[in-house]
Coordinates of C-alpha atoms in Angstrom, one line a residue:
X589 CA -48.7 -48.5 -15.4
X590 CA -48.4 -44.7 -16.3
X591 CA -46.4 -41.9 -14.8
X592 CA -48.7 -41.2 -12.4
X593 CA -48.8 -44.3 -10.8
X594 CA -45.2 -44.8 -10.2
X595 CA -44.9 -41.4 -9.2
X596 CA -47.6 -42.5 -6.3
X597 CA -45.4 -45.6 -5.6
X598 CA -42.6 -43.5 -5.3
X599 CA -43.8 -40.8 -3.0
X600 CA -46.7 -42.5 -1.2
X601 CA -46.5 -39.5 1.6
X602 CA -46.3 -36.4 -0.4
X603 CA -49.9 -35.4 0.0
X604 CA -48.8 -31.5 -0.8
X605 CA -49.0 -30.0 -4.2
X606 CA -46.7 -27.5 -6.0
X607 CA -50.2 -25.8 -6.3
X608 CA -50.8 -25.4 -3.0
X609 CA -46.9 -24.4 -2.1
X610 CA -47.4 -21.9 -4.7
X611 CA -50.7 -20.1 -2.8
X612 CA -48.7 -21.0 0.6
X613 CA -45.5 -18.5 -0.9
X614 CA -46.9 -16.0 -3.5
X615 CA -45.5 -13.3 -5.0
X616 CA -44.3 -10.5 -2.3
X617 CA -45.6 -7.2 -2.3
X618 CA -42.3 -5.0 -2.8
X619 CA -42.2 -1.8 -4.8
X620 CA -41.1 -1.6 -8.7
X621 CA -37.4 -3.0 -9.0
X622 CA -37.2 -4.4 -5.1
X623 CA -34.8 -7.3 -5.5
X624 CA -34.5 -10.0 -3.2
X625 CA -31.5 -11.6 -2.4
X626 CA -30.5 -14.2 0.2
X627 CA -27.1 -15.6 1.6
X628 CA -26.9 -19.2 1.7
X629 CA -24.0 -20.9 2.9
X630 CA -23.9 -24.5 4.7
X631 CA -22.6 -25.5 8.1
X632 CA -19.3 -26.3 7.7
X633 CA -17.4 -24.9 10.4
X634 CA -15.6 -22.5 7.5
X635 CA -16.8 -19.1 6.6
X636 CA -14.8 -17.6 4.4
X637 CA -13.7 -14.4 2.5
X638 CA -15.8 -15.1 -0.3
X639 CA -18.8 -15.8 1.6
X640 CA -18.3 -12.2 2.9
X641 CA -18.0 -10.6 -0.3
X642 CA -21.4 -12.0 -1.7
X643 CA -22.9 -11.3 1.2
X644 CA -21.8 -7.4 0.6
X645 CA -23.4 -7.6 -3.1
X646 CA -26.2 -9.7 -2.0
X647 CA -27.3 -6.9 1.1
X648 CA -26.6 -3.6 -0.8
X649 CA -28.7 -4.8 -3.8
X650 CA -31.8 -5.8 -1.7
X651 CA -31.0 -2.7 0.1
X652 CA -30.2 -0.5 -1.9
X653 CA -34.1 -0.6 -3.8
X654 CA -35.6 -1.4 -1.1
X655 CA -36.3 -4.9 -1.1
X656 CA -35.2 -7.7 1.1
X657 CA -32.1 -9.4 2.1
X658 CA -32.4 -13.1 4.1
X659 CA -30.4 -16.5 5.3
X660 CA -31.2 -19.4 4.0
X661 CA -28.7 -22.2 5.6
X662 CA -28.4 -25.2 2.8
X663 CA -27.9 -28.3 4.9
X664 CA -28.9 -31.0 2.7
X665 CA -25.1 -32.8 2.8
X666 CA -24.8 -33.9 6.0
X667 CA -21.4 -35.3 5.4
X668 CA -20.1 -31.8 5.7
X669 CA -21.9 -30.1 8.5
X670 CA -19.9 -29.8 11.5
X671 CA -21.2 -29.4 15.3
X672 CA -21.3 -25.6 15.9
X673 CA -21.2 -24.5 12.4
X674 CA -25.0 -23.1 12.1
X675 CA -23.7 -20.7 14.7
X676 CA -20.4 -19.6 13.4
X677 CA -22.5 -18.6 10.7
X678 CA -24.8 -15.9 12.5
X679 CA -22.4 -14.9 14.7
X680 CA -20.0 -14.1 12.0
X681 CA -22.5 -12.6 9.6
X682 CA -23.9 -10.8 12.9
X683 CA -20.1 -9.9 13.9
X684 CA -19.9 -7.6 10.5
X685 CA -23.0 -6.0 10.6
X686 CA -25.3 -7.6 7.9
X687 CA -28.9 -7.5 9.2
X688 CA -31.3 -10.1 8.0
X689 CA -34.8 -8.9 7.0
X690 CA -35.9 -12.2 7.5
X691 CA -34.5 -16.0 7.3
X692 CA -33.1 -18.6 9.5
X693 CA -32.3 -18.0 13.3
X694 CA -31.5 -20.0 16.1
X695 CA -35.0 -19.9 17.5
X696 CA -36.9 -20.8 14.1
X697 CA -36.5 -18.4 11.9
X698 CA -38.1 -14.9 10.8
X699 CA -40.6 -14.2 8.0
X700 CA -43.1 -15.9 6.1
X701 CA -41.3 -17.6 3.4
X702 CA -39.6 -20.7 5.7
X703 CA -38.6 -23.0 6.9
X704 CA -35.5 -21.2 6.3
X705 CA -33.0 -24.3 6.8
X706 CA -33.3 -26.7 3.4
X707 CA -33.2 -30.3 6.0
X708 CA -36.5 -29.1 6.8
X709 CA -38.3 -28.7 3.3
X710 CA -37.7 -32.1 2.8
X711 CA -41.3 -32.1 1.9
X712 CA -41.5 -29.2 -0.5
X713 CA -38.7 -30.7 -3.1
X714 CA -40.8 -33.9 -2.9
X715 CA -43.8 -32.5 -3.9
X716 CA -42.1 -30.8 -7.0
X717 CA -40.2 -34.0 -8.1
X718 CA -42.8 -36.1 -7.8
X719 CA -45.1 -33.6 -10.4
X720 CA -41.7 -34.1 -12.7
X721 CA -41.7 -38.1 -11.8
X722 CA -45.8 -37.8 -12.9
X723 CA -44.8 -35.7 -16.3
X724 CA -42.4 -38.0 -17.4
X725 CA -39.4 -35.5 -16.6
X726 CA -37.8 -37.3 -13.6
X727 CA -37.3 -40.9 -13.0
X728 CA -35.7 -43.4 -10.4
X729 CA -32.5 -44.7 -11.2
X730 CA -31.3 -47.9 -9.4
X731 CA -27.6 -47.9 -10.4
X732 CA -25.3 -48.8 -7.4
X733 CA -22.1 -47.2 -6.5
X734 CA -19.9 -49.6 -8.1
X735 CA -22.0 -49.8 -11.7
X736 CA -21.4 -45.9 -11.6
X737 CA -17.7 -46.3 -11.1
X738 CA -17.0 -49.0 -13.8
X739 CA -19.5 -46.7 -16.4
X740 CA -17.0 -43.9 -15.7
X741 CA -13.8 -46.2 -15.9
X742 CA -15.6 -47.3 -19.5
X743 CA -15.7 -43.8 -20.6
X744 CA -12.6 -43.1 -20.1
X745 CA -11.2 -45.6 -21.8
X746 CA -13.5 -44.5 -24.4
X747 CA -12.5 -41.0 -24.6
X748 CA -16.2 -40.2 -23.8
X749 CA -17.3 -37.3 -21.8
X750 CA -18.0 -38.5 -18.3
X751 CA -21.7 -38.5 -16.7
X752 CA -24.8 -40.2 -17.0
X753 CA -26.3 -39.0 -20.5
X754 CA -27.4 -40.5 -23.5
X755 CA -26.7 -44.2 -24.3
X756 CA -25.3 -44.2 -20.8
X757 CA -28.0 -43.1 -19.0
X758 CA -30.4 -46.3 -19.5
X759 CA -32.6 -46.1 -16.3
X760 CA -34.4 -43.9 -18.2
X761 CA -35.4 -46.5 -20.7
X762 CA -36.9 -48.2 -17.8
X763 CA -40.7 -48.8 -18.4
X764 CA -42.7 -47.7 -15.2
X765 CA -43.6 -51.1 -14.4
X766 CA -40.3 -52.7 -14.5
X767 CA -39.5 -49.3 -11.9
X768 CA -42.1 -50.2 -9.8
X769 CA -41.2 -54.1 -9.2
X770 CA -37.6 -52.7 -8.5
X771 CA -39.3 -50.1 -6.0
X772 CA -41.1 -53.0 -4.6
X773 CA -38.2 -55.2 -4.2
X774 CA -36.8 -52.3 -1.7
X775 CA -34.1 -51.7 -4.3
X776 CA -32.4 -48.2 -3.2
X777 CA -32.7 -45.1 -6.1
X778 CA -32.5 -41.8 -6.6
X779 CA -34.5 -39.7 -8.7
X780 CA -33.1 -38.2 -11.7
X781 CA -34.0 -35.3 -13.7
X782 CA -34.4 -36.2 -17.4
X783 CA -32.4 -33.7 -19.9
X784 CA -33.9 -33.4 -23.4
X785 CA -30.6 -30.8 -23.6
X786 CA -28.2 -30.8 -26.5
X787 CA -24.8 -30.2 -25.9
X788 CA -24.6 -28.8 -29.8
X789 CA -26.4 -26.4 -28.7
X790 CA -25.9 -23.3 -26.9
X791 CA -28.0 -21.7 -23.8
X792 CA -27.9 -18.0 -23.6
X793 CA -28.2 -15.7 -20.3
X794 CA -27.9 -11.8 -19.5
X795 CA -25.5 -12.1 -16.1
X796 CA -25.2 -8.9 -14.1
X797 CA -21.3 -8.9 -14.1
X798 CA -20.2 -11.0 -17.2
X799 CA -22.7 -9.7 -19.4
X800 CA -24.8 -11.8 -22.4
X801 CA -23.2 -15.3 -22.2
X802 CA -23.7 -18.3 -24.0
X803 CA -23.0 -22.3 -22.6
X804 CA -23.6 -25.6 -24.2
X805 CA -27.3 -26.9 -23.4
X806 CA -27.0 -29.6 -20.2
X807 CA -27.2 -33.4 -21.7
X808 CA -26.3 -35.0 -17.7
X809 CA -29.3 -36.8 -16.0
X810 CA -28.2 -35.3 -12.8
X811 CA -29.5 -36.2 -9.8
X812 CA -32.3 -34.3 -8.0
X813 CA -32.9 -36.3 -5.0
X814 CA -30.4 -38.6 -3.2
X815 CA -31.5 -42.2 -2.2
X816 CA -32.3 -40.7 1.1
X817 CA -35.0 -38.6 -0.2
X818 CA -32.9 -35.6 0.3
X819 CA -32.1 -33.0 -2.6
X820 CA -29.1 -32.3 -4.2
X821 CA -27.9 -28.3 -4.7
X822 CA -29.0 -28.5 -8.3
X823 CA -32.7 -28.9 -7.2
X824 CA -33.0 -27.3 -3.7
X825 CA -31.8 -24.6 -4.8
X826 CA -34.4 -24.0 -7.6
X827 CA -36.9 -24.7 -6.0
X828 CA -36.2 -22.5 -2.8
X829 CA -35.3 -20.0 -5.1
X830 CA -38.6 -19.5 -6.5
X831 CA -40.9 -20.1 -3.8
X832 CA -38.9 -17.3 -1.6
X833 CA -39.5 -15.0 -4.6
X834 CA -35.9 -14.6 -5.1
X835 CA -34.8 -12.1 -7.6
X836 CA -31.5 -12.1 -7.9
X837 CA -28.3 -15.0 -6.9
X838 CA -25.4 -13.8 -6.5
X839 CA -22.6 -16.7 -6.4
X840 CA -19.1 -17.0 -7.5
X841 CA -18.1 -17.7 -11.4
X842 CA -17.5 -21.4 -10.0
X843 CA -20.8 -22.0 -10.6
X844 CA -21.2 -20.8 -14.6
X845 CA -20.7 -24.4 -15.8
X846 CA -23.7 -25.6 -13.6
X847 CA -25.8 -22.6 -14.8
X848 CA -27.2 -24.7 -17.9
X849 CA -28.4 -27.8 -15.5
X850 CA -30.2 -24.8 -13.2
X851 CA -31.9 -22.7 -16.2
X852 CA -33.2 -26.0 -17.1
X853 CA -34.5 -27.1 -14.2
X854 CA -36.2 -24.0 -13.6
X855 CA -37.5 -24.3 -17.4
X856 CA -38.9 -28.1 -16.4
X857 CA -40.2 -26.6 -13.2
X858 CA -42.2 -23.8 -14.8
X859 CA -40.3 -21.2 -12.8
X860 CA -39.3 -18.0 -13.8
X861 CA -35.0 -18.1 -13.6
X862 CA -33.8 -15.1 -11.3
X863 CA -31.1 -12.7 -12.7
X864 CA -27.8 -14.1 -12.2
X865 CA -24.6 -11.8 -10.5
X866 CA -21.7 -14.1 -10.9
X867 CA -18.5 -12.5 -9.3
X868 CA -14.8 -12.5 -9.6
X869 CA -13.0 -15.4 -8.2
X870 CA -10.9 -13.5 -5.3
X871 CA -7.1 -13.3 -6.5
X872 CA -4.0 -12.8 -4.8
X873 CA -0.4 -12.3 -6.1
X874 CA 2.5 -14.9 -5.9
X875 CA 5.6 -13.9 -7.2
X876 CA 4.5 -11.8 -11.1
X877 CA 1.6 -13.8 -11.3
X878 CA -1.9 -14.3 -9.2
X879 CA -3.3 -17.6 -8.3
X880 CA -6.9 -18.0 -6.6
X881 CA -6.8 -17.5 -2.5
X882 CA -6.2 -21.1 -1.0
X883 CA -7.8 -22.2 2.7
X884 CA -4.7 -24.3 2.7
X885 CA -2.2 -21.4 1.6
X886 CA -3.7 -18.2 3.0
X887 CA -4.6 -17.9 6.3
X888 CA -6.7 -14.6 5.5
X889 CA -9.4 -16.5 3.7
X890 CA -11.1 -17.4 6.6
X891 CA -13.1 -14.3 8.2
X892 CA -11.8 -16.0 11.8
X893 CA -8.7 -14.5 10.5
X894 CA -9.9 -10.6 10.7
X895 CA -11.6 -11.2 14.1
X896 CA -8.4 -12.7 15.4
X897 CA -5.9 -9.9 13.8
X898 CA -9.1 -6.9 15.2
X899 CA -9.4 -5.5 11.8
X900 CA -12.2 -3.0 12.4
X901 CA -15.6 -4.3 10.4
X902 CA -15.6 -1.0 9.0
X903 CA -12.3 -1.3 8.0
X904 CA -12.7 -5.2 5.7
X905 CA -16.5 -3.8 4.3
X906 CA -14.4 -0.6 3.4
X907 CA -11.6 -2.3 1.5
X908 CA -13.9 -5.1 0.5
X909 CA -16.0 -2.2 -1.5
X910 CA -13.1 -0.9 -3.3
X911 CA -12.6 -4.6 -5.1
X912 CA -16.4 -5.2 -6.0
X913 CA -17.1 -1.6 -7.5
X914 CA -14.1 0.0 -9.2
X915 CA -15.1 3.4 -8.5
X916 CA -15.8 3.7 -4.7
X917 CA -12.2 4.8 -3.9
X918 CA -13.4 8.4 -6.0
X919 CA -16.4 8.2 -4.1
X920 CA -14.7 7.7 -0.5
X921 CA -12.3 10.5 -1.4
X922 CA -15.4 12.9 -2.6
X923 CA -17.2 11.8 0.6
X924 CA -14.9 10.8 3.4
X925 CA -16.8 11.4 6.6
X926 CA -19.9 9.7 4.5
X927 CA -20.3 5.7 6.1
X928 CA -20.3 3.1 3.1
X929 CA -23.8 2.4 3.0
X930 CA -24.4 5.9 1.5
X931 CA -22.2 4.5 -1.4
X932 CA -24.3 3.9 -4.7
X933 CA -23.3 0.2 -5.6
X934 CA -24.1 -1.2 -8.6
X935 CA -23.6 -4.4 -10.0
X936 CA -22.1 -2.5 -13.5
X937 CA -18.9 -1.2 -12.0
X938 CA -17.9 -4.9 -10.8
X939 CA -15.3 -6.9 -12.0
X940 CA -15.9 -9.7 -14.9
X941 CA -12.3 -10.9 -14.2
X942 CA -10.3 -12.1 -10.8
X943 CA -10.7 -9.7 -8.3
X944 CA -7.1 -8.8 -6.8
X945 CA -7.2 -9.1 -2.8
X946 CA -3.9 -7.4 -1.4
X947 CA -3.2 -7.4 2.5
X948 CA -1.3 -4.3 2.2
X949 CA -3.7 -2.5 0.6
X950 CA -6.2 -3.5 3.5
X951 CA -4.0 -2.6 6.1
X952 CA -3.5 0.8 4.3
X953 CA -7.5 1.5 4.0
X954 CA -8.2 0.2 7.5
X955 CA -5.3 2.4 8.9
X956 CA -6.9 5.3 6.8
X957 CA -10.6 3.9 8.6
X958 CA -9.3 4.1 12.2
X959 CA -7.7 7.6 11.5
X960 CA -11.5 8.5 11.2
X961 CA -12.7 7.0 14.1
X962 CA -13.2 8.9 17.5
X963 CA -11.4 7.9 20.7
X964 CA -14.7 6.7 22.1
X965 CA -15.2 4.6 19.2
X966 CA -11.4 3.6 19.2
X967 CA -11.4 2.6 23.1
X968 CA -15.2 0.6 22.9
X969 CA -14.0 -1.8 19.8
X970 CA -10.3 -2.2 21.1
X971 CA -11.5 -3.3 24.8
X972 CA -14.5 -5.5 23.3
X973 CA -11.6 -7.3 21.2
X974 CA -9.2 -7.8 23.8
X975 CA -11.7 -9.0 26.0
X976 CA -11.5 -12.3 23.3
X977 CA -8.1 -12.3 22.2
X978 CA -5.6 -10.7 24.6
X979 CA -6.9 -10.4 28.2
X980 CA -3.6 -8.9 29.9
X981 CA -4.4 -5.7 27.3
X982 CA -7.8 -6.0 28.1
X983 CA -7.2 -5.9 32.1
X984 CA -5.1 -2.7 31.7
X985 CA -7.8 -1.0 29.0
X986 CA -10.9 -2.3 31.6
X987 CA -8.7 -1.0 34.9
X988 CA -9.3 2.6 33.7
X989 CA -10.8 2.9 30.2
X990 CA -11.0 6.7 30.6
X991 CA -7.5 6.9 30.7
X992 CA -7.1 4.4 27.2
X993 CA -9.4 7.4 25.8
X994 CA -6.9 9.6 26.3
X995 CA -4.5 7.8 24.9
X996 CA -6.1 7.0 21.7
X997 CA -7.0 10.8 21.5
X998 CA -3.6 11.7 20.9
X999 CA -3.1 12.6 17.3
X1000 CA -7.0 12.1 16.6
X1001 CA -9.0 14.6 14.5
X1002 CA -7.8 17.6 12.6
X1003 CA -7.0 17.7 8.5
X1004 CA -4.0 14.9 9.3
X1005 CA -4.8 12.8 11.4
X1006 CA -2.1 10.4 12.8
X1007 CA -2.4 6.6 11.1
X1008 CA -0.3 4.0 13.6
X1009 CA -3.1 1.7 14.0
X1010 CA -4.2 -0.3 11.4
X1011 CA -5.8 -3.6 13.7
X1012 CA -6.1 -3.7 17.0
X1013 CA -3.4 -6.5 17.3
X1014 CA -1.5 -3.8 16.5
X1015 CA -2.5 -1.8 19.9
X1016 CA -0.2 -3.1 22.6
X1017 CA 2.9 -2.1 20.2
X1018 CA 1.4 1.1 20.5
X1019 CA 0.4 2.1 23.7
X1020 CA 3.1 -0.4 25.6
X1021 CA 5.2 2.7 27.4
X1022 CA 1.8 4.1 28.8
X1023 CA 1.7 0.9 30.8
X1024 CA 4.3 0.2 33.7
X1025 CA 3.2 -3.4 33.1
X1026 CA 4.3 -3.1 28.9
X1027 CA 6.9 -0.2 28.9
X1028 CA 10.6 -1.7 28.1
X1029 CA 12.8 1.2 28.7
X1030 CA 15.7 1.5 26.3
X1031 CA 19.0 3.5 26.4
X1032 CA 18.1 7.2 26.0
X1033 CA 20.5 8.0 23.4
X1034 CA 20.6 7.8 19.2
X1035 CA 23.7 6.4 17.7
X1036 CA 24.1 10.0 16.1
X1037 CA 24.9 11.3 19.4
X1038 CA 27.8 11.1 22.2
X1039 CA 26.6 9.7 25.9
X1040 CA 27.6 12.9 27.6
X1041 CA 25.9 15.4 24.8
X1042 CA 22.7 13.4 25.8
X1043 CA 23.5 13.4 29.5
X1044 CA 23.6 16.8 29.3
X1045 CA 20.3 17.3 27.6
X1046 CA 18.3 15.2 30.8
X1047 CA 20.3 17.1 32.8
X1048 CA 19.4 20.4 31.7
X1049 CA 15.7 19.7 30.4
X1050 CA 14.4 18.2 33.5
X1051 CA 14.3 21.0 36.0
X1052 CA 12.6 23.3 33.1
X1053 CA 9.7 20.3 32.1
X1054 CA 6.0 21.9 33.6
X1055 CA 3.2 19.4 32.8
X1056 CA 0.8 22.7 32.3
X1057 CA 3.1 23.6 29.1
X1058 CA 0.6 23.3 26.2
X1059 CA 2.9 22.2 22.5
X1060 CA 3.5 24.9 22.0
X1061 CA 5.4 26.1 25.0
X1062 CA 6.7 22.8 25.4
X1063 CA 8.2 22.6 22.3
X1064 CA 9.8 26.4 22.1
X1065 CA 11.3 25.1 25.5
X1066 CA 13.1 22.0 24.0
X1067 CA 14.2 24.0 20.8
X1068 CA 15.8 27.0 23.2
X1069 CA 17.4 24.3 25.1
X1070 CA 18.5 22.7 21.7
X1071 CA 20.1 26.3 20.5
X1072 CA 21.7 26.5 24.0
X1073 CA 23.2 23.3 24.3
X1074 CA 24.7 24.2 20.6
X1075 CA 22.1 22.1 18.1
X1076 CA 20.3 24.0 15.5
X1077 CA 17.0 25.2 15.9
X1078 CA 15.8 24.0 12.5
X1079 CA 16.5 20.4 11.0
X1080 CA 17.4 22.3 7.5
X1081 CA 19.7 25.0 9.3
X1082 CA 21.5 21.8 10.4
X1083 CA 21.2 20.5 7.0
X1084 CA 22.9 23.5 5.6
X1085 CA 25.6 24.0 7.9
X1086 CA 26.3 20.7 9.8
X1087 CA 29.7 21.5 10.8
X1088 CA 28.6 24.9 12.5
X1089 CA 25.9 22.3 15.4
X1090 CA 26.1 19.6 17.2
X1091 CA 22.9 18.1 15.6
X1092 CA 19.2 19.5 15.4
X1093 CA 16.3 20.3 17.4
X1094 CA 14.8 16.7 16.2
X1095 CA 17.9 14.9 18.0
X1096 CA 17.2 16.9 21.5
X1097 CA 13.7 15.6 21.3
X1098 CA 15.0 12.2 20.2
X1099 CA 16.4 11.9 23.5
X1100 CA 13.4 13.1 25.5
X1101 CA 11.3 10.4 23.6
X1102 CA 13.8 7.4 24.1
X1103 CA 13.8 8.4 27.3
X1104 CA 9.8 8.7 27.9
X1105 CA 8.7 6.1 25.4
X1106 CA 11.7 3.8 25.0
X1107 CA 11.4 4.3 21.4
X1108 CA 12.2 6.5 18.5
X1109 CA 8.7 7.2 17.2
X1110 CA 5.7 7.4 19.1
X1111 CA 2.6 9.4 19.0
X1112 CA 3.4 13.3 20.1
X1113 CA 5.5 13.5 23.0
X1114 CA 3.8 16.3 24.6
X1115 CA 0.4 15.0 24.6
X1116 CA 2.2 11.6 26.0
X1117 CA 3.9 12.8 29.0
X1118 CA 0.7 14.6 29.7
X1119 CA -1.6 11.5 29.8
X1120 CA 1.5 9.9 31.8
X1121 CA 2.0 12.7 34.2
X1122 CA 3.9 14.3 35.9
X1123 CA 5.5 11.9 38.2
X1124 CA 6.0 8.9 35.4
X1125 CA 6.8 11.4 33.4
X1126 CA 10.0 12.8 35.3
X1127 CA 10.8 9.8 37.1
X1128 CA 11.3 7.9 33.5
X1129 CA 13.7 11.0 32.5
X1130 CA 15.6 10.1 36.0
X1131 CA 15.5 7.1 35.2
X1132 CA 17.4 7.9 32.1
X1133 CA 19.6 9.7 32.8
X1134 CA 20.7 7.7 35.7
X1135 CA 21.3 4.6 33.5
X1136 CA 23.7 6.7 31.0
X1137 CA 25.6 8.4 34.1
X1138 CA 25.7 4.7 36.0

């Protein structure tokens, strides 16, 4: 019995031929330097940070030249897919923005190069090991659970590297008839790939980020099909990889020690390898020292995390940009009304070492992100997020959104803009006092000042208060009531001569915005007791100034 035959005993349905899978997927028609890219994640109910940030690479590089960016969803362990988790994965990819050209969807799939969802190619991979079963370079391997487990308890005790290689691996000594009465005898098996690899030796590939890199050559059989017929990553992958016409995989350094096992299986194959981009395990600090971002540790792994906290998806691709290129800060600051797409990313300004991912700095570039944004745009993503995560905000927001417009328009536009608002968690802090149902009134008087000197200054502000005032007039009004009432006009007149004033212009107006806001800072006070009115707006000051006289 050759090859051939026990091939044919081994994959008696495979009728297809990588041939005719090769004339079913040719080679797409995309312009000089198009790359193709894809996003491949599998169902497990967890899509996290790092999922994202290939994603980013993966879309601006297909993008970017013009070539094509698609979802492949890579299924093949069924232990770990979870109920549900095919859909968090559009919906999240959906939720920040990355549009598929073409891949898997929820009715199918889109474009000509699927099935797009690995369980169903189950005849593809077949058809490509049984050619390596028929050439000699695959073979079925018959070793049960428990042999597999004492072989690794004997290397140990030997000192010897773990695996099936070499002297260990003797399945592949096998002659094809003694395979084929095994087969016959409804023995279970998986296929393995058979490595003519040297671990003296050293395997050398040009990655995008690391640069020319060398490995030791793969000496593992490893397996290529499970006894259920079903692929492992090693060979999936591969293969889906070249019959999509995939030009470049991005993936996370993790993956460098498999790299040798997948250049030679695309060697063995007959397939052209596609340029690696191997990125920067994401980093965080703990204590003087970083440590790799944990799902156990750190709950911001998970992109649930941003949705749930209303970070703007502007705000997490904009922060996420300045960690994968190193010089898109200098470009943001040279372009700042400019969206990110416009950015020129390129895999030569990324990282080859951990990435640092710091919270504060995120908060910081989505606060600067918001500060951009128009009070349209401001009002439309708060309400959509509160509609999921905190429906009493969201009632208020709904019950008149034209009046959470003005709100957010306070402060909004101009060379400085204001920058309270950094997620939209953050939003009920910050517009609670507009909101009989969220203000909390507090005393209307700062520790730096008697209870009668701030009596005095409800007193004698609220009969001169017109809503029509623009800030200008309303301010010269509180500063000529400061100078009356004996404060200084100026905070650095004070400053100079303390013992000549009561306080400063700022402490009169601290009073007014205790009184209005029922806090010390807030966004302009003006502006506010406009949007409030002028009944709220005086009947707070009463309000006030009856609880200090009371």
């Amino acid at each position: 019995m050759d090859n051939r035959t026990l091939a044919g005993l081994m994959f008696p349905d495979i009728t297809g031929t990588p041939e005719e899978y090769e004339a079913r997927y040719p080679q797409r028609e995309l312009r000089s330097g198009a790359a193709v890219t894809r996003i491949a994640p599998s169902p497990t109910g967890f899509m996290h940070l790092g999922n994202l940030f290939g994603a980013v690479t993966d879309e601006r590089l297909a993008h970017q030249s013009g070539g094509v960016f698609y979802l492949r969803i890579e299924d093949t362990d069924a232990k770990r897919e979870v109920e549900g988790g095919v859909e968090t994965i559009l919906s999240v990819f959906q939720r920040f923005g990355l549009a598929f050209d073409e891949g898997f969807t929820l009715d199918g799939g889109k474009g000509g190069y699927g099935p797009y969802r690995q369980r169903l190619r189950e005849g593809i991979y077949k058809a490509y090991a049984k050619r390596l079963v028929e050439q000699g370079m695959a073979y079925p391997c018959f070793h049960t659970e428990e042999e597999l487990a004492e072989m690794h308890r004997q290397q140990e005790q030997q000192k010897a590297n773990f695996g099936y290689y070499g002297p260990w691996a003797t399945c592949r000594d096998l002659a094809p008839e003694e395979a084929a009465r095994k087969i016959q005898a409804g023995e279970p098996y998986v296929v393995r790939f058979r490595s003519m690899g040297d671990p003296e030796k050293r395997v050398k590939c040009h990655d995008l980020v690391k640069g020319d890199i060398e490995l030791p050559e793969n000496d593992q059989d490893v397996v290529i099909l499970k006894s259920d017929g079903i692929p492992t990553y090693h060979f999936a992958h591969v293969v889906d990889d070249h019959l999509m016409r995939t030009t470049h995989v991005v993936r996370g350094e993790e993956w460098l020690a498999t790299l040798p096992i997948h250049l030679q299986l695309f060697a063995a194959l007959g397939f052209a390898p596609p340029q690696y981009v191997h990125t920067a395990q994401l980093m965080k600090m703990e204590g003087n020292s970083k440590r790799k971002l944990s799902k156990r540790k750190d709950p911001e792994l998970a992109l649930s995390y941003y949705h749930t906290q209303g970070y703007p998806v502007e705000s997490v691709m904009e922060y996420l940009l300045t960690i994968l290129n190193s010089n898109f800060e200098e470009w943001r600051l040279a372009n700042p009304d400019k969206p990110w797409r416009e950015f020129p990313f390129t895999t030569q300004k990324m990282s080859a070492s951990g990435s640092l991912f710091d919270i504060a700095k995120l908060m910081d570039v989505s606060k600067n992100t918001v500060s951009r944004m128009t009070a349209e745009e401001v009002t439309r993503q708060v309400v959509d997020w509160a509609r999921e995560e905190d429906q009493e905000l969201y009632a208020l927001l709904a019950r008149d959104e034209d009046y959470a417009r003005r709100i957010f328009a306070i402060g909004r536009g101009g060379e400085k803009p204001r920058k309270d608002i950094g997620v939209w968690s953050q939003v009920r802090e910050y517009l609670n006092f507009f909101y009989d149902e969220l203000f909390v009134p507090a005393r209307a008087c700062p520790d730096n000042l008697e209870q009668a000197d701030c009596i005095q200054i409800l007193r004698e502000y609220l009969p001169r208060y017109d809503e029509n005032d623009d800030n200008t007039a309303w301010f010269d009004k509180v500063r000529a009531l400061a100078v009356e009432l004996g404060y200084a006009a100026k905070p650095k007149d004070y400053k100079k001569n303390p013992e000549q004033y009561k306080g400063h212009v700022g402490d009169v107006s601290a009073v007014l915005r205790l009184a209005i806001t029922g806090r010390q800072n807030s966004p302009d006070l003006c502006d506010s007791m406009q949007v409030l009115g002028r009944e709220r707006s005086l009947a707070r000051l009463e309000r006030a100034l009856a609880e200090l006289e009371g």
